[in-house]
Structures are given as C-alpha cells and as structure tokens.
Amino acid sequence: MATCLQVAVASCSIPSSSPATFSNRRSIRAFCSVNSRSSAKIPVPLVNPKDPFLKKLASVAANSPETFLYRPSNSDTPPYLDLFDSPQLMATPAQVERSVSYNEHRPRRPPPDLPSLLLHGRIVYIGMPLVPAVTELVVAELMYLQWMDPKEPIYVYINSTGTTRDDGETVGMETEGFAIYDAMMQLKNEIHTVAVGAAIGQACLLLAAGTKGNRFIMPHAKAMIQQPRVPSSGLMPASDVLIRAKEVIINRDILTELLAKHTGNSVETVASVMRRPFYMDSTKAKEFGVVDKILWRGQEKIMADEYSCNCCYER
C-alpha cells in the first residue's frame, strides 16, 4: 500500500517551470487527476480480496490517487476510514473469515465412530452384556466382514459378562449368545477370538468357538462358565415358571454340549464343573481348552530364542 501511495504522489508532482500556473488546491487536484489517468496504471499491491478494507483502499488508490494527497489532520479519526460510508473498526467474531490454510485441513465430513474404525481393521469388539442390541450389531458386523472378504480372518475381542451382569442378574436371554455363536459357525472366514477382561457364561462359549489354534487370552483376563439362570418371574403363574425352568434346563444342556465340543472335554466333565461358577485365569483357561495361547508382550522373542536354543542342542 505504501508503494501505491508513493507512485500516486510521484505521478502528481508539479512542474517547477510554471509555479504560478496553479494557484489553488482545486487546480492541483484536477492536475493530479488528469496526470494520473493519462499516465501508466498505478500498480496495486496483492491483497486479500475477501478483506473489504484493503480492497477498498486498493480501489481508491488505483482510480483516485488524489484522495491520498491531502488527508484531513484529525487525530480522532483513524486513517482512511472516511472512505467508507459507515466505517466499522472491528468485525464481530461471526463475520471473521478463517484463513484458507486452516480450512483446507478441516475434515469435509464428520469422522466415523469407533466401531466403524475397528470394523475397517476387521475387528469386532464385544464389550457389553449380550443384550439384543449388542447381538444385532455383532451379527451384522460378522456378515458384513464376510461379504467384504470371505478369506481374510475376523478378529473378535471379548470383554463381556454374557447374558448376566457381574452381580448375577439376568439381562438377556440365552438365545442372544446362541445367535452370535451360530453366526460365527456359518462364516467362511477364520475367527480369531481374544479374551480381554472377562469372558463369562455365553461369552466364554464365544471365546472357545474361535478357530482352533487362534483362540487367545490376555495374561490377566478371566474366563468363567456357569449354568444359565432363570429370568425374573415376577407375578407369573406357577405353570409359566415351570415352562421357563424347563427352557433354562434345555439351554444348559446345549451350552454344556457346545463347551465340551470346543474345549475337548467330555460332557460329564463340563457338566460337573458347571454346577457352580467355575472361574479360570489365563493358565487354567488354556489347560481346560477354552483358549490355545496366552498373549503377553515379548513372548515372540522368548519363543524364538527358545526355538534357536533347542535347534543348537539337537545338533
């Protein structure tokens, strides 16, 4: 802007050979106007076209440079604000334009939720009791991952108390666990299951139902198997309570057979330990056949060193 004003003043200089030709300020302004318009176009510095103040000043400097020759000497008025009909010293925050360098890094749409991000990595996380909403989401994710790629493995992380809460209160029907189990069995993909935190009741069945050799448990995770529980009967008639009790016994027998199938134990053994809640740490869960491996940091290096030592010993 300073360059623009200097050029404007230079183009309006008065010739020294005729000092009496121009006697007043009006004639000087007229001469400057004619001289500036007849000369080359005054260069206008590059300014932000979205800034109304700089845009106005650049326009005035290019079209009427005589405006800047004789500015009013009024200290109460900020410079050049008289060029506007209704000057404003500062815009409101809502009117402030953000810079292009900031806007170009802003996301064009909201980021996806966490389950969607995990699903992109072929990870299904079961972190709640098995209620209908959880079952719906898990089964849908399993079917979607198979549709996306029927050959790549699916990783199921489990931290669930099954169809009960930690205090033993029933929150879902046993069919919720069986629905996820059947969906896992129908998939063509390998299912890698990982226990984090706890896998209790029906959640323990889902942990054991993974592909053999790819069932894992964290070092401090717990697994527990127990008998299904009768939901709250309330004011139900005795005949209805008996019907529910029979259904729970049927579910118990199915759960026992499935656990025996996936753990490699006999039905009698599983039924015997299920009479009371049977808790297992990571070591017991591996011994019982619920999982195949215990995951912990550094085990790959230790196993590799042990393998190399065994090879050297055999030689």
CSV table of C-alpha atoms in Angstrom, one decimal:
chain,number,residue,atom,x,y,z
A,1,MET,CA,0.0,0.0,0.0
A,2,ALA,CA,2.9,2.4,0.7
A,3,THR,CA,4.3,1.7,-2.8
A,4,CYS,CA,0.9,2.5,-4.3
A,5,LEU,CA,0.7,5.8,-2.5
A,6,GLN,CA,4.3,6.8,-3.3
A,7,VAL,CA,3.6,6.1,-7.0
A,8,ALA,CA,0.4,8.2,-6.8
A,9,VAL,CA,2.2,11.2,-5.3
A,10,ALA,CA,5.1,10.9,-7.8
A,11,SER,CA,2.6,11.0,-10.7
A,12,CYS,CA,1.1,14.2,-9.3
A,13,SER,CA,4.3,16.2,-8.9
A,14,ILE,CA,4.0,19.9,-10.1
A,15,PRO,CA,6.5,21.1,-12.8
A,16,SER,CA,9.0,23.6,-11.4
A,17,SER,CA,9.0,25.7,-14.6
A,18,SER,CA,5.5,27.0,-14.1
A,19,PRO,CA,5.0,27.8,-10.4
A,20,ALA,CA,2.2,30.4,-10.9
A,21,THR,CA,0.1,28.3,-13.2
A,22,PHE,CA,-1.6,26.5,-10.4
A,23,SER,CA,-2.7,28.8,-7.7
A,24,ASN,CA,-5.1,26.8,-5.5
A,25,ARG,CA,-5.7,23.4,-4.2
A,26,ARG,CA,-8.6,22.6,-6.6
A,27,SER,CA,-6.5,23.1,-9.6
A,28,ILE,CA,-3.7,20.9,-8.1
A,29,ARG,CA,-6.3,18.1,-7.6
A,30,ALA,CA,-7.5,18.5,-11.1
A,31,PHE,CA,-4.0,18.3,-12.5
A,32,CYS,CA,-3.2,15.3,-10.4
A,33,SER,CA,-6.4,13.5,-11.6
A,34,VAL,CA,-5.7,14.2,-15.2
A,35,ASN,CA,-2.0,13.4,-14.9
A,36,SER,CA,-2.6,10.1,-13.1
A,37,ARG,CA,-5.2,8.9,-15.5
A,38,SER,CA,-3.1,9.7,-18.5
A,39,SER,CA,0.0,8.0,-17.1
A,40,ALA,CA,0.5,4.3,-16.8
A,41,LYS,CA,-1.8,2.4,-14.5
A,42,ILE,CA,-0.7,2.6,-10.9
A,43,PRO,CA,0.4,-0.9,-9.6
A,44,VAL,CA,-1.9,-2.2,-6.9
A,45,PRO,CA,-0.4,-4.5,-4.3
A,46,LEU,CA,-1.8,-8.0,-4.0
A,47,VAL,CA,-4.3,-8.1,-1.2
A,48,ASN,CA,-6.9,-10.5,0.1
A,49,PRO,CA,-10.0,-9.9,-2.0
A,50,LYS,CA,-12.2,-11.0,0.9
A,51,ASP,CA,-10.9,-8.1,3.1
A,52,PRO,CA,-13.3,-5.2,2.4
A,53,PHE,CA,-11.0,-2.6,3.9
A,54,LEU,CA,-7.9,-3.4,1.9
A,55,LYS,CA,-9.9,-4.0,-1.2
A,56,LYS,CA,-11.5,-0.5,-0.9
A,57,LEU,CA,-8.1,1.2,-0.3
A,58,ALA,CA,-6.6,-0.5,-3.4
A,59,SER,CA,-9.6,0.5,-5.5
A,60,VAL,CA,-9.3,4.2,-4.4
A,61,ALA,CA,-5.5,4.2,-4.9
A,62,ALA,CA,-5.9,2.9,-8.4
A,63,ASN,CA,-8.8,5.2,-9.5
A,64,SER,CA,-8.5,8.4,-7.5
A,65,PRO,CA,-4.9,8.8,-6.1
A,66,GLU,CA,-5.5,12.5,-5.4
A,67,THR,CA,-7.6,11.3,-2.4
A,68,PHE,CA,-4.5,10.3,-0.6
A,69,LEU,CA,-2.6,13.6,-1.2
A,70,TYR,CA,-4.3,15.8,1.3
A,71,ARG,CA,-5.6,13.8,4.2
A,72,PRO,CA,-7.6,15.5,7.0
A,73,SER,CA,-5.4,16.1,10.0
A,74,ASN,CA,-8.0,14.9,12.5
A,75,SER,CA,-6.3,12.7,15.2
A,76,ASP,CA,-9.7,11.5,16.5
A,77,THR,CA,-10.5,9.6,13.2
A,78,PRO,CA,-8.4,6.5,12.3
A,79,PRO,CA,-6.7,6.9,8.9
A,80,TYR,CA,-8.6,6.1,5.7
A,81,LEU,CA,-11.8,5.1,7.5
A,82,ASP,CA,-13.6,8.1,5.9
A,83,LEU,CA,-13.6,6.2,2.6
A,84,PHE,CA,-16.4,4.1,3.9
A,85,ASP,CA,-20.0,5.3,4.2
A,86,SER,CA,-20.4,3.6,7.6
A,87,PRO,CA,-16.9,2.5,8.8
A,88,GLN,CA,-16.6,-0.2,11.4
A,89,LEU,CA,-13.4,-0.6,13.4
A,90,MET,CA,-13.8,-4.3,14.1
A,91,ALA,CA,-16.0,-7.1,12.7
A,92,THR,CA,-17.9,-9.4,15.0
A,93,PRO,CA,-16.5,-12.9,15.6
A,94,ALA,CA,-19.1,-14.4,13.4
A,95,GLN,CA,-18.0,-12.2,10.5
A,96,VAL,CA,-14.3,-13.0,10.8
A,97,GLU,CA,-13.2,-15.1,7.8
A,98,ARG,CA,-10.9,-18.1,8.6
A,99,SER,CA,-7.8,-18.3,6.6
A,100,VAL,CA,-7.5,-20.8,3.7
A,101,SER,CA,-4.6,-22.6,5.4
A,102,TYR,CA,-6.9,-23.5,8.2
A,103,ASN,CA,-9.9,-24.5,6.2
A,104,GLU,CA,-8.0,-26.8,3.9
A,105,HIS,CA,-7.1,-29.1,6.8
A,106,ARG,CA,-10.6,-29.3,8.2
A,107,PRO,CA,-12.4,-32.6,7.6
A,108,ARG,CA,-15.1,-32.4,4.9
A,109,ARG,CA,-17.4,-34.8,6.9
A,110,PRO,CA,-17.6,-35.9,10.5
A,111,PRO,CA,-15.2,-38.7,11.5
A,112,PRO,CA,-16.6,-42.2,11.8
A,113,ASP,CA,-17.5,-43.7,15.2
A,114,LEU,CA,-15.2,-46.1,17.0
A,115,PRO,CA,-16.9,-49.4,16.0
A,116,SER,CA,-16.7,-48.3,12.3
A,117,LEU,CA,-12.9,-47.7,12.7
A,118,LEU,CA,-12.5,-51.1,14.3
A,119,LEU,CA,-14.6,-52.7,11.6
A,120,HIS,CA,-12.2,-51.2,9.0
A,121,GLY,CA,-9.5,-53.3,10.6
A,122,ARG,CA,-11.8,-56.4,10.6
A,123,ILE,CA,-12.1,-56.2,14.4
A,124,VAL,CA,-15.4,-57.0,16.2
A,125,TYR,CA,-15.4,-55.9,19.8
A,126,ILE,CA,-17.9,-57.3,22.3
A,127,GLY,CA,-17.6,-55.1,25.4
A,128,MET,CA,-21.1,-55.3,26.9
A,129,PRO,CA,-23.5,-58.0,28.2
A,130,LEU,CA,-25.2,-59.9,25.4
A,131,VAL,CA,-28.5,-57.9,25.1
A,132,PRO,CA,-30.5,-57.8,21.8
A,133,ALA,CA,-28.9,-54.5,20.7
A,134,VAL,CA,-25.4,-56.0,21.1
A,135,THR,CA,-26.3,-59.2,19.3
A,136,GLU,CA,-27.8,-57.2,16.4
A,137,LEU,CA,-24.6,-55.2,16.0
A,138,VAL,CA,-22.2,-58.1,16.3
A,139,VAL,CA,-24.1,-60.4,13.9
A,140,ALA,CA,-24.4,-57.6,11.3
A,141,GLU,CA,-20.7,-56.9,11.6
A,142,LEU,CA,-19.8,-60.5,11.1
A,143,MET,CA,-21.9,-60.8,8.0
A,144,TYR,CA,-20.6,-57.6,6.6
A,145,LEU,CA,-17.0,-58.7,7.0
A,146,GLN,CA,-17.6,-62.0,5.3
A,147,TRP,CA,-19.3,-60.1,2.4
A,148,MET,CA,-16.3,-57.8,2.2
A,149,ASP,CA,-13.7,-60.6,2.0
A,150,PRO,CA,-14.6,-64.3,2.7
A,151,LYS,CA,-10.9,-65.3,3.0
A,152,GLU,CA,-9.4,-62.8,5.4
A,153,PRO,CA,-9.7,-63.7,9.2
A,154,ILE,CA,-12.0,-61.8,11.5
A,155,TYR,CA,-10.8,-60.8,15.0
A,156,VAL,CA,-13.3,-60.9,17.8
A,157,TYR,CA,-12.3,-59.2,21.1
A,158,ILE,CA,-14.4,-60.3,24.0
A,159,ASN,CA,-14.9,-58.5,27.4
A,160,SER,CA,-18.4,-59.4,28.4
A,161,THR,CA,-20.3,-60.9,31.3
A,162,GLY,CA,-22.6,-62.9,28.9
A,163,THR,CA,-26.3,-62.7,29.4
A,164,THR,CA,-25.9,-61.7,33.1
A,165,ARG,CA,-24.4,-58.7,34.9
A,166,ASP,CA,-21.4,-59.0,37.2
A,167,ASP,CA,-23.8,-59.3,40.2
A,168,GLY,CA,-25.6,-62.3,38.6
A,169,GLU,CA,-28.8,-60.5,37.4
A,170,THR,CA,-30.1,-61.8,34.1
A,171,VAL,CA,-30.1,-59.1,31.4
A,172,GLY,CA,-30.6,-61.1,28.2
A,173,MET,CA,-31.9,-64.5,27.0
A,174,GLU,CA,-29.5,-67.3,26.3
A,175,THR,CA,-30.6,-67.2,22.7
A,176,GLU,CA,-28.5,-64.0,22.3
A,177,GLY,CA,-25.3,-65.9,22.8
A,178,PHE,CA,-26.5,-68.8,20.6
A,179,ALA,CA,-27.3,-66.3,17.8
A,180,ILE,CA,-23.8,-64.9,17.8
A,181,TYR,CA,-22.4,-68.5,18.0
A,182,ASP,CA,-24.4,-69.7,15.0
A,183,ALA,CA,-23.3,-66.7,13.0
A,184,MET,CA,-19.7,-67.5,13.8
A,185,MET,CA,-20.2,-71.1,12.7
A,186,GLN,CA,-21.7,-70.1,9.4
A,187,LEU,CA,-18.9,-67.9,8.3
A,188,LYS,CA,-16.3,-69.0,5.8
A,189,ASN,CA,-13.6,-66.9,7.5
A,190,GLU,CA,-11.3,-67.9,10.2
A,191,ILE,CA,-12.4,-66.4,13.6
A,192,HIS,CA,-9.6,-65.3,15.9
A,193,THR,CA,-11.0,-64.7,19.4
A,194,VAL,CA,-9.2,-62.8,22.1
A,195,ALA,CA,-10.4,-62.5,25.7
A,196,VAL,CA,-9.7,-59.1,27.4
A,197,GLY,CA,-11.0,-58.5,30.8
A,198,ALA,CA,-13.6,-61.3,31.3
A,199,ALA,CA,-15.5,-63.9,29.3
A,200,ILE,CA,-18.3,-65.2,31.4
A,201,GLY,CA,-21.1,-67.7,30.6
A,202,GLN,CA,-22.1,-67.3,27.0
A,203,ALA,CA,-19.2,-65.0,26.3
A,204,CYS,CA,-16.9,-67.9,27.3
A,205,LEU,CA,-18.6,-70.1,24.7
A,206,LEU,CA,-17.9,-67.5,22.0
A,207,LEU,CA,-14.3,-67.4,23.1
A,208,ALA,CA,-13.9,-71.1,22.8
A,209,ALA,CA,-15.8,-71.2,19.5
A,210,GLY,CA,-12.9,-69.5,17.6
A,211,THR,CA,-10.8,-71.3,15.1
A,212,LYS,CA,-8.6,-73.9,16.7
A,213,GLY,CA,-5.1,-72.5,17.2
A,214,ASN,CA,-6.3,-68.9,17.1
A,215,ARG,CA,-8.1,-68.6,20.4
A,216,PHE,CA,-6.2,-66.2,22.7
A,217,ILE,CA,-6.4,-64.7,26.2
A,218,MET,CA,-4.7,-61.8,27.8
A,219,PRO,CA,-2.5,-62.6,30.8
A,220,HIS,CA,-4.8,-61.1,33.4
A,221,ALA,CA,-8.2,-61.9,31.7
A,222,LYS,CA,-10.7,-64.2,33.3
A,223,ALA,CA,-12.9,-66.9,31.9
A,224,MET,CA,-15.9,-68.4,33.7
A,225,ILE,CA,-18.6,-70.9,32.8
A,226,GLN,CA,-21.8,-71.2,34.8
A,227,GLN,CA,-25.3,-72.6,34.4
A,228,PRO,CA,-28.0,-70.4,32.8
A,229,ARG,CA,-30.2,-68.6,35.2
A,230,VAL,CA,-34.0,-68.3,35.3
A,231,PRO,CA,-35.1,-64.8,34.4
A,232,SER,CA,-37.2,-62.9,37.0
A,233,SER,CA,-40.6,-64.5,37.1
A,234,GLY,CA,-42.4,-61.7,38.9
A,235,LEU,CA,-46.1,-62.4,39.3
A,236,MET,CA,-46.1,-65.2,36.7
A,237,PRO,CA,-48.3,-68.2,37.4
A,238,ALA,CA,-46.6,-71.4,38.6
A,239,SER,CA,-47.2,-73.2,35.3
A,240,ASP,CA,-45.4,-70.4,33.4
A,241,VAL,CA,-42.5,-70.5,35.9
A,242,LEU,CA,-42.2,-74.3,35.3
A,243,ILE,CA,-42.1,-73.7,31.5
A,244,ARG,CA,-39.3,-71.2,31.9
A,245,ALA,CA,-37.4,-73.5,34.1
A,246,LYS,CA,-37.6,-76.3,31.5
A,247,GLU,CA,-36.3,-73.9,28.9
A,248,VAL,CA,-33.4,-73.0,31.1
A,249,ILE,CA,-32.5,-76.6,31.5
A,250,ILE,CA,-32.6,-77.2,27.8
A,251,ASN,CA,-30.3,-74.2,27.3
A,252,ARG,CA,-28.0,-75.6,30.0
A,253,ASP,CA,-27.7,-78.9,28.2
A,254,ILE,CA,-27.0,-77.2,24.8
A,255,LEU,CA,-24.3,-75.0,26.4
A,256,THR,CA,-22.7,-78.0,28.1
A,257,GLU,CA,-22.5,-79.9,24.8
A,258,LEU,CA,-21.1,-76.9,22.9
A,259,LEU,CA,-18.4,-76.2,25.5
A,260,ALA,CA,-17.4,-79.9,25.5
A,261,LYS,CA,-17.1,-79.9,21.8
A,262,HIS,CA,-14.9,-76.8,21.6
A,263,THR,CA,-12.8,-77.5,24.7
A,264,GLY,CA,-12.1,-81.1,24.0
A,265,ASN,CA,-13.5,-82.3,27.4
A,266,SER,CA,-16.3,-84.8,28.0
A,267,VAL,CA,-19.8,-83.7,28.6
A,268,GLU,CA,-19.7,-85.1,32.1
A,269,THR,CA,-16.6,-83.1,32.9
A,270,VAL,CA,-18.1,-79.8,31.7
A,271,ALA,CA,-21.4,-80.5,33.5
A,272,SER,CA,-19.5,-81.3,36.7
A,273,VAL,CA,-17.6,-78.0,36.8
A,274,MET,CA,-20.6,-76.0,35.7
A,275,ARG,CA,-22.6,-77.0,38.8
A,276,ARG,CA,-21.1,-73.9,40.5
A,277,PRO,CA,-19.4,-70.9,38.8
A,278,PHE,CA,-16.1,-72.1,37.5
A,279,TYR,CA,-13.5,-69.3,37.3
A,280,MET,CA,-10.4,-69.7,35.2
A,281,ASP,CA,-7.4,-67.5,34.9
A,282,SER,CA,-5.4,-67.4,31.7
A,283,THR,CA,-3.4,-70.6,32.6
A,284,LYS,CA,-6.4,-72.6,33.7
A,285,ALA,CA,-8.3,-71.5,30.6
A,286,LYS,CA,-5.5,-72.8,28.4
A,287,GLU,CA,-5.4,-76.1,30.4
A,288,PHE,CA,-9.2,-76.5,30.2
A,289,GLY,CA,-9.1,-76.0,26.4
A,290,VAL,CA,-11.0,-72.7,26.3
A,291,VAL,CA,-8.1,-71.0,24.6
A,292,ASP,CA,-4.9,-72.0,22.8
A,293,LYS,CA,-2.4,-69.3,23.6
A,294,ILE,CA,-1.8,-66.6,26.2
A,295,LEU,CA,-0.9,-63.2,24.8
A,296,TRP,CA,1.8,-61.1,26.5
A,297,ARG,CA,4.4,-58.7,25.5
A,298,GLY,CA,7.8,-60.1,24.5
A,299,GLN,CA,6.6,-63.7,24.1
A,300,GLU,CA,7.6,-63.8,20.4
A,301,LYS,CA,11.3,-63.1,21.2
A,302,ILE,CA,11.4,-65.6,24.0
A,303,MET,CA,9.8,-68.3,21.9
A,304,ALA,CA,12.3,-67.6,19.1
A,305,ASP,CA,15.2,-67.7,21.4
A,306,GLU,CA,14.0,-71.0,22.9
A,307,TYR,CA,13.5,-72.4,19.5
A,308,SER,CA,17.0,-71.5,18.4
A,309,CYS,CA,18.5,-73.0,21.6
A,310,ASN,CA,16.6,-76.2,21.0
A,311,CYS,CA,17.9,-76.4,17.5
A,312,CYS,CA,21.5,-75.9,18.7
A,313,TYR,CA,21.0,-78.6,21.4
A,314,GLU,CA,19.7,-81.1,18.9
A,315,ARG,CA,22.7,-80.6,16.7
